[in-house]
């Protein structure tokens, strides 16, 4: 199964997961991240949860929870 | 075909330019619907350097600068190490770029202590201490700048959480102070506050900030984790994920009943016996906090 890398900004953590033809939504479900609480960029472009990802993509998961 | 960056509750899709237009229209519509300001009002922005206040400032600056006026902003430095110092730098850069005059007010200079110092002495919720200091100083210094309105970056998520928090604590009367326009109408020392981002979500603000390329860090205050608010936020976001529209439901129903809550609950504003600043009680929250701090 292909591997996908993502950077979770809030935790300053890189993760790698094996998934089959995933969308961003599939990735977030696998990582147990609530899509309401994040935005995701693929290759530095804001993307929606419906978008499919490929192993070559640079994926960044940014928390929308910020401030005090 | 342009990339889709956002899909709303009704499954409508937005490209970058469509989203920016949608977001800015929503904010400007909020300003109009609630008569947030008119010609002759002097608006002072409450800025922190974070995504919400920077977004609010950018859109208001777009409106106000067309009138040939310069906006002024106040940033309250509560002295939170490793957090506030970085957002101050972001705020300075942003205001310089936008042509907004920034005033930085330090709690250490004003009260001889910051939030970090207060937390070492007082066994209190950090958000309570921080909120007390910030509201007090914002009102005092906005008044010195002759403001008639203070604009804050509170968004739909902030408000929905606060409404629920007040409800869970059995203190719905506190919610009389909430809403898109807050504050008592007539008291010479009390400046009304407006929340132009009232109907946009935290996620929408984050998307807007990213698309516009604002240089802000999406960092959370170190005192904000593991608090009552953070618990409420997590549960509310879980509900929103399962039942989209939950947050909008909370806000819209609240707006409906707000006039009734206010009819019952607005206390008379007096001048604090100690510092003469406006207060709902004979001694204001800031003076009570100072007394507690100095006793320890």
Short mmCIF file of C-alpha atoms in Angstrom, two decimals:
data_model
loop_
_atom_site.label_atom_id
_atom_site.label_comp_id
_atom_site.label_asym_id
_atom_site.label_seq_id
_atom_site.Cartn_x
_atom_site.Cartn_y
_atom_site.Cartn_z
CA UNK A 1 0.00 0.00 0.00
CA UNK A 2 1.40 3.44 -0.87
CA UNK A 3 2.73 5.66 1.94
CA UNK A 4 1.68 9.25 2.51
CA UNK A 5 3.58 11.81 4.56
CA UNK A 6 2.01 14.73 6.38
CA UNK A 7 3.21 17.40 8.79
CA UNK A 8 0.94 18.18 11.74
CA UNK A 9 1.79 21.78 12.59
CA UNK A 10 0.21 21.94 16.05
CA UNK A 11 2.31 19.02 17.27
CA UNK A 12 5.33 19.89 15.10
CA UNK A 13 5.26 16.27 14.01
CA UNK A 14 5.79 14.42 10.72
CA UNK A 15 3.66 11.31 10.20
CA UNK A 16 3.63 8.59 7.58
CA UNK A 17 0.59 6.45 6.87
CA UNK A 18 -0.29 3.68 4.44
CA UNK A 19 -3.62 4.18 2.69
CA UNK A 20 -5.31 3.15 -0.55
CA UNK A 21 -6.26 6.00 -2.92
CA UNK A 22 -7.09 8.37 -0.08
CA UNK A 23 -8.63 11.80 -0.02
CA UNK A 24 -7.70 14.35 2.63
CA UNK A 25 -10.80 13.28 4.51
CA UNK A 26 -9.54 9.67 4.61
CA UNK A 27 -6.18 10.86 5.89
CA UNK A 28 -7.76 12.94 8.66
CA UNK A 29 -10.04 10.08 9.72
CA UNK A 30 -7.02 7.76 9.86
CA UNK A 31 -5.12 10.29 11.99
CA UNK A 32 -8.23 10.85 14.18
CA UNK A 33 -8.19 14.58 13.40
CA UNK A 34 -11.48 16.49 13.28
CA UNK A 35 -11.67 18.25 9.87
CA UNK A 36 -13.59 21.12 11.52
CA UNK A 37 -10.45 21.93 13.51
CA UNK A 38 -7.91 22.03 10.67
CA UNK A 39 -7.17 23.29 7.21
CA UNK A 40 -4.93 21.21 4.96
CA UNK A 41 -2.53 22.43 2.32
CA UNK A 42 -1.27 20.21 -0.48
CA UNK A 43 1.97 21.54 -1.98
CA UNK A 44 1.32 24.83 -0.17
CA UNK A 45 -2.17 25.27 -1.61
CA UNK A 46 -5.28 25.33 0.54
CA UNK A 47 -7.29 22.21 -0.27
CA UNK A 48 -10.66 20.73 0.65
CA UNK A 49 -11.28 17.36 2.31
CA UNK A 50 -12.61 15.95 -0.94
CA UNK A 51 -9.29 16.29 -2.69
CA UNK A 52 -7.31 13.15 -3.51
CA UNK A 53 -3.66 12.99 -2.42
CA UNK A 54 -0.64 11.27 -3.89
CA UNK A 55 2.52 9.98 -2.17
CA UNK A 56 4.58 12.77 -3.78
CA UNK A 57 2.47 15.53 -2.22
CA UNK A 58 3.70 17.78 0.58
CA UNK A 59 0.81 17.78 3.00
CA UNK A 60 0.52 20.18 5.91
CA UNK A 61 -2.25 19.96 8.52
CA UNK A 62 -2.77 23.34 10.19
CA UNK A 63 -4.86 23.76 13.32
CA UNK A 64 -7.48 26.51 13.13
CA UNK A 65 -7.40 26.76 16.91
CA UNK A 66 -5.04 29.58 17.69
CA UNK A 67 -4.84 32.59 19.92
CA UNK A 68 -6.07 32.78 23.45
CA UNK B 1 -10.21 25.08 -13.90
CA UNK B 2 -9.34 26.99 -10.73
CA UNK B 3 -8.67 24.94 -7.61
CA UNK B 4 -11.45 24.59 -5.09
CA UNK B 5 -10.37 25.83 -1.67
CA UNK B 6 -13.59 25.68 0.31
CA UNK B 7 -16.94 23.89 0.36
CA UNK B 8 -19.64 25.42 2.54
CA UNK B 9 -22.43 23.78 4.52
CA UNK B 10 -24.74 23.70 1.54
CA UNK B 11 -21.95 21.98 -0.49
CA UNK B 12 -21.33 25.07 -2.62
CA UNK B 13 -17.72 25.13 -3.90
CA UNK B 14 -15.42 28.16 -3.90
CA UNK B 15 -12.21 28.96 -5.74
CA UNK B 16 -9.68 31.25 -4.07
CA UNK B 17 -11.13 34.47 -5.49
CA UNK B 18 -14.71 33.34 -4.82
CA UNK B 19 -13.89 32.48 -1.22
CA UNK B 20 -12.18 35.80 -0.55
CA UNK B 21 -15.17 37.63 -2.03
CA UNK B 22 -17.62 35.50 0.00
CA UNK B 23 -15.69 36.03 3.24
CA UNK B 24 -15.26 39.78 2.85
CA UNK B 25 -18.93 40.19 1.85
CA UNK B 26 -20.02 38.26 4.93
CA UNK B 27 -17.97 40.52 7.20
CA UNK B 28 -19.15 43.73 5.52
CA UNK B 29 -22.74 42.51 5.66
CA UNK B 30 -22.37 41.94 9.41
CA UNK B 31 -21.05 45.48 9.82
CA UNK B 32 -24.05 46.88 7.91
CA UNK B 33 -26.72 44.66 9.49
CA UNK B 34 -25.73 45.60 13.03
CA UNK B 35 -24.88 49.26 12.27
CA UNK B 36 -21.46 48.68 13.73
CA UNK B 37 -20.18 52.10 12.83
CA UNK B 38 -21.06 55.18 10.84
CA UNK B 39 -19.28 58.23 9.52
CA UNK B 40 -18.00 60.22 12.47
CA UNK B 41 -17.21 57.12 14.54
CA UNK B 42 -13.60 56.71 15.52
CA UNK B 43 -12.79 53.01 15.54
CA UNK B 44 -9.80 51.66 17.42
CA UNK B 45 -8.77 48.08 16.66
CA UNK B 46 -7.89 45.58 19.36
CA UNK B 47 -5.03 43.71 17.75
CA UNK B 48 -2.93 40.81 18.97
CA UNK B 49 -1.02 39.83 15.83
CA UNK B 50 -3.02 36.61 15.54
CA UNK B 51 -5.13 35.51 12.60
CA UNK B 52 -8.47 36.88 13.83
CA UNK B 53 -7.44 40.42 14.73
CA UNK B 54 -5.24 40.73 11.64
CA UNK B 55 -8.14 39.63 9.41
CA UNK B 56 -10.54 42.03 11.12
CA UNK B 57 -8.01 44.86 10.85
CA UNK B 58 -7.36 44.24 7.16
CA UNK B 59 -11.02 44.36 6.19
CA UNK B 60 -11.81 47.39 8.34
CA UNK B 61 -8.74 49.16 7.01
CA UNK B 62 -10.00 48.52 3.49
CA UNK B 63 -13.27 50.29 4.38
CA UNK B 64 -11.86 53.14 6.48
CA UNK B 65 -8.87 53.99 4.29
CA UNK B 66 -11.27 54.68 1.41
CA UNK B 67 -12.54 57.57 3.52
CA UNK B 68 -9.01 58.94 3.72
CA UNK B 69 -8.74 58.13 7.43
CA UNK B 70 -5.97 56.28 9.27
CA UNK B 71 -6.89 53.55 11.70
CA UNK B 72 -5.25 53.15 15.10
CA UNK B 73 -4.80 49.88 16.94
CA UNK B 74 -4.03 48.86 20.51
CA UNK B 75 -2.12 45.72 21.41
CA UNK B 76 -2.12 44.62 25.05
CA UNK B 77 1.14 42.95 26.04
CA UNK B 78 0.24 40.68 28.97
CA UNK B 79 3.83 39.45 29.22
CA UNK B 80 3.20 35.83 28.22
CA UNK B 81 6.71 34.54 27.57
CA UNK B 82 7.33 32.59 24.39
CA UNK B 83 3.98 33.66 22.96
CA UNK B 84 3.09 37.34 23.16
CA UNK B 85 6.57 38.53 22.16
CA UNK B 86 6.30 36.67 18.82
CA UNK B 87 2.77 37.89 18.06
CA UNK B 88 3.86 41.47 18.84
CA UNK B 89 6.45 41.25 16.07
CA UNK B 90 3.79 39.95 13.66
CA UNK B 91 1.45 42.77 14.69
CA UNK B 92 4.13 45.43 14.14
CA UNK B 93 4.94 44.14 10.66
CA UNK B 94 1.28 43.87 9.73
CA UNK B 95 0.37 47.37 10.95
CA UNK B 96 3.36 48.91 9.21
CA UNK B 97 2.33 47.27 5.94
CA UNK B 98 -1.29 48.37 6.32
CA UNK B 99 -0.49 51.90 7.48
CA UNK B 100 -2.22 51.38 10.84
CA UNK B 101 -0.82 53.25 13.83
CA UNK B 102 -0.08 50.70 16.57
CA UNK B 103 0.00 51.44 20.31
CA UNK B 104 1.47 48.72 22.54
CA UNK B 105 0.32 48.80 26.16
CA UNK B 106 2.24 46.66 28.62
CA UNK B 107 0.52 45.25 31.71
CA UNK B 108 3.93 45.21 33.44
CA UNK B 109 4.29 48.94 32.94
CA UNK B 110 0.70 49.63 33.90
CA UNK B 111 0.25 47.30 36.88
CA UNK B 112 3.84 46.23 37.64
CA UNK B 113 3.02 42.61 36.73
CA UNK B 114 2.14 40.47 33.72
CA UNK B 115 0.09 37.32 33.42
CA UNK B 116 3.04 35.01 34.09
CA UNK B 117 3.77 36.89 37.36
CA UNK B 118 0.11 36.81 38.37
CA UNK B 119 -0.13 33.06 37.82
CA UNK B 120 2.77 32.46 40.22
CA UNK B 121 0.94 34.33 43.00
CA UNK B 122 -2.73 33.75 42.35
CA UNK B 123 -4.66 30.52 42.10
CA UNK B 124 -6.98 31.80 39.37
CA UNK B 125 -8.00 30.82 35.87
CA UNK B 126 -5.39 32.46 33.56
CA UNK B 127 -8.10 33.48 31.07
CA UNK B 128 -9.95 35.35 33.84
CA UNK B 129 -6.84 37.34 34.80
CA UNK B 130 -5.89 37.98 31.19
CA UNK B 131 -9.41 38.99 30.17
CA UNK B 132 -9.73 41.40 33.10
CA UNK B 133 -6.43 43.12 32.31
CA UNK B 134 -7.05 43.30 28.57
CA UNK B 135 -10.62 44.65 28.76
CA UNK B 136 -9.62 47.26 31.34
CA UNK B 137 -6.63 48.54 29.38
CA UNK B 138 -8.37 48.40 26.00
CA UNK B 139 -11.21 50.55 27.29
CA UNK B 140 -8.92 52.99 29.09
CA UNK B 141 -6.50 53.52 26.21
CA UNK B 142 -9.14 53.50 23.47
CA UNK B 143 -10.80 56.31 25.41
CA UNK B 144 -7.50 58.21 25.50
CA UNK B 145 -7.43 57.91 21.72
CA UNK B 146 -10.96 59.34 21.67
CA UNK B 147 -12.42 56.13 20.21
CA UNK B 148 -16.17 55.74 19.92
CA UNK B 149 -15.92 52.02 19.04
CA UNK B 150 -13.40 49.24 19.73
CA UNK B 151 -13.28 46.51 17.08
CA UNK B 152 -12.22 43.03 18.22
CA UNK B 153 -11.45 39.85 16.26
CA UNK B 154 -13.96 37.61 18.04
CA UNK B 155 -15.39 35.06 15.60
CA UNK B 156 -18.39 32.74 15.52
CA UNK B 157 -16.54 29.95 17.32
CA UNK B 158 -15.48 32.26 20.18
CA UNK B 159 -19.02 33.44 20.68
CA UNK B 160 -20.66 30.02 20.44
CA UNK B 161 -18.22 28.65 23.00
CA UNK B 162 -18.83 31.55 25.41
CA UNK B 163 -22.60 31.19 25.13
CA UNK B 164 -22.33 27.50 26.02
CA UNK B 165 -19.81 28.15 28.80
CA UNK B 166 -22.16 30.68 30.42
CA UNK B 167 -25.03 28.23 30.09
CA UNK B 168 -23.06 25.32 31.56
CA UNK B 169 -22.02 27.51 34.52
CA UNK B 170 -25.63 28.45 35.14
CA UNK B 171 -24.84 32.08 34.43
CA UNK B 172 -26.81 33.04 31.34
CA UNK B 173 -26.88 36.65 32.61
CA UNK B 174 -23.24 36.96 31.55
CA UNK B 175 -24.42 36.45 27.99
CA UNK B 176 -26.11 39.85 28.13
CA UNK B 177 -22.63 41.22 27.54
CA UNK B 178 -22.19 39.20 24.33
CA UNK B 179 -23.42 39.85 20.80
CA UNK B 180 -22.11 41.50 17.63
CA UNK B 181 -22.17 44.93 19.34
CA UNK B 182 -21.54 44.97 23.04
CA UNK B 183 -21.41 47.44 25.85
CA UNK B 184 -23.74 49.86 27.46
CA UNK B 185 -25.09 52.47 25.11
CA UNK B 186 -24.54 55.50 27.26
CA UNK B 187 -21.65 55.89 29.59
CA UNK B 188 -19.00 58.47 28.84
CA UNK B 189 -16.16 56.21 29.96
CA UNK B 190 -17.29 52.96 28.37
CA UNK B 191 -16.47 52.37 24.70
CA UNK B 192 -18.79 50.01 22.82
CA UNK B 193 -17.18 47.01 21.18
CA UNK B 194 -17.95 45.66 17.72
CA UNK B 195 -17.18 42.18 16.36
CA UNK B 196 -17.11 42.28 12.55
CA UNK B 197 -16.09 38.59 12.36
CA UNK B 198 -19.15 37.56 14.37
CA UNK B 199 -20.60 35.24 11.70
CA UNK B 200 -17.43 33.72 10.29
CA UNK B 201 -15.93 30.54 11.72
CA UNK B 202 -12.41 30.06 12.98
CA UNK B 203 -11.79 27.72 10.04
CA UNK B 204 -12.95 30.35 7.53
CA UNK B 205 -10.66 32.94 9.15
CA UNK B 206 -7.73 30.51 8.89
CA UNK B 207 -8.43 29.88 5.20
CA UNK B 208 -8.75 33.62 4.51
CA UNK B 209 -5.51 34.41 6.36
CA UNK B 210 -3.67 31.70 4.43
CA UNK B 211 -5.05 32.71 1.03
CA UNK B 212 -4.23 36.38 1.65
CA UNK B 213 -0.69 35.46 2.71
CA UNK B 214 -0.82 37.26 6.06
CA UNK B 215 2.33 36.53 8.04
CA UNK B 216 0.81 35.22 11.25
CA UNK B 217 1.68 32.20 13.32
CA UNK B 218 -1.17 29.84 14.13
CA UNK B 219 -0.01 29.36 17.68
CA UNK B 220 -2.17 28.92 20.71
CA UNK B 221 -1.66 30.72 24.00
CA UNK B 222 0.20 28.30 26.31
CA UNK B 223 -2.39 28.99 29.03
CA UNK B 224 -5.31 28.13 26.78
CA UNK B 225 -4.94 24.36 26.73
CA UNK B 226 -6.72 22.15 29.28
CA UNK B 227 -9.16 24.88 30.18
CA UNK B 228 -12.94 24.82 30.42
CA UNK B 229 -13.08 26.69 27.10
CA UNK B 230 -10.82 24.19 25.36
CA UNK B 231 -13.07 21.33 26.53
CA UNK B 232 -16.17 23.13 25.29
CA UNK B 233 -14.45 23.90 22.00
CA UNK B 234 -13.48 20.26 21.42
CA UNK B 235 -17.01 18.98 22.15
CA UNK B 236 -18.60 21.72 20.06
CA UNK B 237 -16.34 20.90 17.10
CA UNK B 238 -17.23 17.21 17.44
CA UNK B 239 -20.91 18.17 17.24
CA UNK B 240 -20.24 20.43 14.25
CA UNK B 241 -18.46 17.58 12.47
CA UNK B 242 -21.37 15.18 13.03
CA UNK B 243 -24.14 17.77 12.62
CA UNK B 244 -22.95 20.62 10.36
CA UNK B 245 -24.63 23.90 11.21
CA UNK B 246 -24.61 23.38 14.98
CA UNK B 247 -22.55 26.50 15.66
CA UNK B 248 -24.67 28.66 13.36
CA UNK B 249 -27.74 27.36 15.17
CA UNK B 250 -26.33 28.42 18.55
CA UNK B 251 -25.48 31.91 17.29
CA UNK B 252 -28.69 32.57 15.38
CA UNK B 253 -30.91 31.45 18.24
CA UNK B 254 -28.84 33.53 20.65
CA UNK B 255 -29.22 36.66 18.51
CA UNK B 256 -32.98 36.09 18.66
CA UNK B 257 -33.15 36.04 22.45
CA UNK B 258 -30.38 38.55 23.21
CA UNK B 259 -32.71 41.58 23.44
CA UNK B 260 -34.78 39.76 26.09
CA UNK B 261 -31.70 38.83 28.12
CA UNK B 262 -30.45 42.42 27.94
CA UNK B 263 -33.79 43.87 29.03
CA UNK B 264 -33.48 41.99 32.27
CA UNK B 265 -29.79 42.01 32.94
CA UNK B 266 -28.04 45.26 32.18
CA UNK B 267 -26.61 46.58 35.42
CA UNK B 268 -26.08 50.26 35.88
CA UNK B 269 -22.53 51.30 35.09
CA UNK B 270 -20.83 53.32 37.83
CA UNK B 271 -17.32 54.68 38.29
CA UNK B 272 -15.06 52.40 40.32
CA UNK B 273 -14.43 53.94 43.75
CA UNK B 274 -10.75 53.11 43.47
CA UNK B 275 -9.70 53.97 39.91
CA UNK B 276 -12.77 55.82 38.53
CA UNK B 277 -12.93 53.52 35.50
CA UNK B 278 -16.39 52.22 34.46
CA UNK B 279 -17.60 49.22 36.44
CA UNK B 280 -20.72 47.16 37.10
CA UNK B 281 -19.79 47.12 40.81
CA UNK B 282 -18.46 49.70 43.26
CA UNK B 283 -14.93 48.29 42.87
CA UNK B 284 -14.04 47.12 39.36
CA UNK B 285 -12.64 43.68 38.47
CA UNK B 286 -9.17 45.12 37.75
CA UNK B 287 -8.92 46.81 41.16
CA UNK B 288 -10.10 43.58 42.84
CA UNK B 289 -7.39 41.69 40.95
CA UNK B 290 -4.74 44.26 41.96
CA UNK B 291 -5.79 43.93 45.59
CA UNK B 292 -5.51 40.14 45.49
CA UNK B 293 -2.11 40.31 43.78
CA UNK B 294 -0.68 42.88 46.21
CA UNK B 295 -1.93 40.99 49.26
CA UNK B 296 0.10 37.87 48.37
#
